[in-house]
Amino acid sequence: MNVVPDRNFLFQIFQKVDRDRSGAISADELRAALSNGTWNPFNPETVRLMIGMFDKNNSGTIGFEEFGALWKYINDWQQCFRSFDRDNSGNIDKAELKHALTTFGYRFSEQFFDVLLTKFDRSGRKIIFFDDFIQCCVTLHMLTTAFRQHDTDLDGIITISYEQFLTMVLSVQI
C-alpha cells in the first residue's frame, strides 16, 4: 500500500535537500540527496530527466509542490523496481528486465534486450541499478509515444523519411 507522507515531513525533507536555501531544488541538490541503492548518487541523466518532468515553470529547479509529486513518483518507481528485482540483489539483470518490460507490454527480441542492457548498465556487469531502470523505462515510454504518433494503424510499423526519423527522435525530451 502506498502511504502519502505528511506535508510537514515532506517539507522537512525538502528543506534538507534544498542546501542553498533558495526555496527550490536544483538537479545537483537532488542528485546529492538520492541514492540508487549502491550508496552512489543517482545517474545525472536520470536526475535531469526527472527535474525536466516535474519542473512545470521551466526554471531548471523544482519547488515544494513539484517536489511532492517527484517524491511520489520516485517511491512508485522504487516499489516497481523491487517487485521485478526477484532475487533482491538491488539491481535488475537481463531476465528481470525482460520480465519487467514484457509486463509493461513491450515485446522485444533477445538482441534488443542486450542493447538495452548495454545502454543502461553503467557498471559494466550486465545489470541495471534503480536510477538507470527509471531512465530506461522513461526513455522507452517517450520514444514509444513519439513512434505511436506515426503508427496510426497500431501495427508496430511506420514508413517515414530519414529526416522525419531524426526529427522524431531529436524532438523527444529525454
XYZ file of C-alpha atoms in Angstrom:
174
model
C 0.000 0.000 0.000
C 1.317 3.420 -0.965
C 1.148 5.805 2.007
C 1.200 9.545 1.259
C 3.682 11.261 3.588
C 2.618 14.090 5.880
C 3.162 17.561 4.334
C 5.312 18.641 7.290
C 7.504 15.548 6.918
C 7.850 16.203 3.205
C 8.682 19.875 3.828
C 11.423 18.850 6.272
C 12.927 16.618 3.587
C 12.577 19.404 1.013
C 14.460 21.800 3.305
C 17.277 19.259 3.815
C 17.631 18.735 0.070
C 17.498 22.492 -0.638
C 21.030 23.035 0.686
C 21.420 26.588 -0.620
C 18.080 27.636 0.945
C 16.852 29.061 -2.362
C 13.350 27.637 -1.970
C 13.912 25.388 -4.975
C 15.848 22.188 -5.602
C 18.405 22.034 -8.398
C 19.476 18.894 -10.232
C 22.753 18.881 -8.276
C 20.950 19.129 -4.929
C 18.517 16.380 -5.896
C 21.310 14.134 -7.159
C 23.222 14.513 -3.883
C 20.094 13.575 -1.912
C 19.127 10.453 -3.860
C 20.771 7.042 -3.722
C 20.411 4.344 -6.332
C 20.713 1.592 -3.729
C 24.507 1.314 -4.023
C 25.355 4.325 -1.836
C 26.256 6.177 -5.028
C 24.466 9.318 -6.237
C 21.808 8.958 -8.905
C 22.812 8.987 -12.539
C 22.948 12.695 -13.519
C 20.960 11.986 -16.692
C 18.145 10.364 -14.692
C 18.057 13.361 -12.329
C 17.992 15.788 -15.269
C 15.160 13.783 -16.827
C 13.134 13.800 -13.598
C 13.690 17.522 -12.943
C 12.510 18.171 -16.505
C 9.382 16.086 -15.974
C 8.341 17.922 -12.803
C 9.648 21.444 -13.491
C 6.337 22.996 -14.551
C 7.652 26.563 -14.944
C 10.842 25.567 -16.821
C 13.106 27.152 -14.192
C 15.543 24.220 -14.123
C 14.573 23.596 -10.491
C 11.594 22.208 -8.616
C 9.661 23.914 -5.840
C 7.978 22.259 -2.900
C 4.772 21.249 -4.716
C 6.759 19.810 -7.614
C 8.996 18.034 -5.101
C 5.942 16.370 -3.548
C 4.933 14.972 -6.937
C 8.528 13.856 -7.607
C 8.705 12.186 -4.177
C 5.617 10.106 -5.006
C 6.992 9.320 -8.476
C 10.289 8.026 -7.065
C 8.534 5.964 -4.385
C 6.247 4.407 -7.005
C 9.314 3.532 -9.116
C 11.006 2.029 -6.047
C 8.057 -0.277 -5.467
C 8.027 -1.216 -9.145
C 11.784 -1.859 -9.170
C 11.619 -4.030 -6.047
C 8.774 -6.083 -7.497
C 10.940 -7.010 -10.510
C 14.181 -7.479 -8.545
C 13.195 -11.088 -7.837
C 16.466 -12.079 -6.163
C 16.576 -8.891 -4.018
C 20.053 -8.130 -5.324
C 19.393 -4.385 -5.554
C 19.713 -4.483 -9.323
C 17.902 -5.810 -12.372
C 19.567 -8.421 -14.563
C 18.575 -9.268 -18.128
C 15.911 -11.815 -17.146
C 14.362 -9.403 -14.643
C 14.475 -6.558 -17.178
C 12.806 -8.762 -19.764
C 10.095 -9.713 -17.259
C 9.517 -6.058 -16.287
C 9.298 -4.712 -19.823
C 7.158 -7.614 -21.006
C 4.811 -6.915 -18.088
C 4.666 -3.280 -19.268
C 3.555 -4.537 -22.696
C 6.805 -4.351 -24.662
C 7.725 -7.217 -26.987
C 11.433 -7.142 -27.810
C 13.921 -9.637 -29.194
C 16.726 -11.093 -27.074
C 19.150 -8.968 -29.080
C 17.280 -5.778 -28.210
C 17.321 -6.652 -24.503
C 21.105 -6.917 -24.876
C 21.118 -3.433 -26.451
C 19.076 -2.033 -23.542
C 21.334 -3.700 -21.009
C 24.416 -2.268 -22.692
C 22.866 1.209 -22.915
C 21.634 1.458 -19.319
C 24.260 -0.596 -17.450
C 26.804 1.900 -16.144
C 28.604 -0.724 -14.041
C 29.604 -2.960 -16.966
C 28.309 -6.010 -15.063
C 25.198 -6.703 -17.204
C 22.880 -5.292 -14.515
C 20.819 -2.139 -14.161
C 20.549 -0.192 -10.921
C 17.432 1.628 -9.732
C 18.183 5.039 -11.255
C 19.149 3.548 -14.606
C 15.988 1.417 -14.563
C 13.908 4.595 -14.258
C 15.843 6.171 -17.132
C 15.425 3.061 -19.292
C 11.671 2.858 -18.723
C 11.037 6.584 -19.163
C 13.152 6.669 -22.329
C 11.264 3.708 -23.805
C 7.938 5.321 -22.909
C 8.847 8.649 -24.505
C 10.200 7.056 -27.679
C 7.161 4.770 -27.885
C 4.852 7.774 -27.593
C 6.721 9.522 -30.426
C 6.584 6.361 -32.559
C 2.844 5.924 -31.990
C 2.157 9.362 -33.427
C 3.246 7.907 -36.781
C 1.848 4.390 -36.231
C -1.757 5.314 -36.958
C -2.898 1.732 -37.563
C -1.043 0.473 -34.433
C 0.712 -2.383 -36.244
C 4.184 -1.504 -34.937
C 5.439 -0.463 -38.369
C 5.875 3.037 -39.752
C 7.208 4.395 -43.020
C 8.991 7.706 -42.598
C 11.882 9.508 -44.229
C 15.282 9.729 -42.596
C 14.666 13.384 -41.770
C 11.280 12.543 -40.220
C 13.010 9.842 -38.138
C 15.675 12.274 -36.941
C 13.070 14.920 -36.189
C 11.016 12.386 -34.235
C 13.969 11.145 -32.145
C 15.598 14.531 -31.591
C 12.279 16.147 -30.629
C 11.749 13.693 -27.772
C 12.656 15.357 -24.472
C 14.890 12.683 -22.987
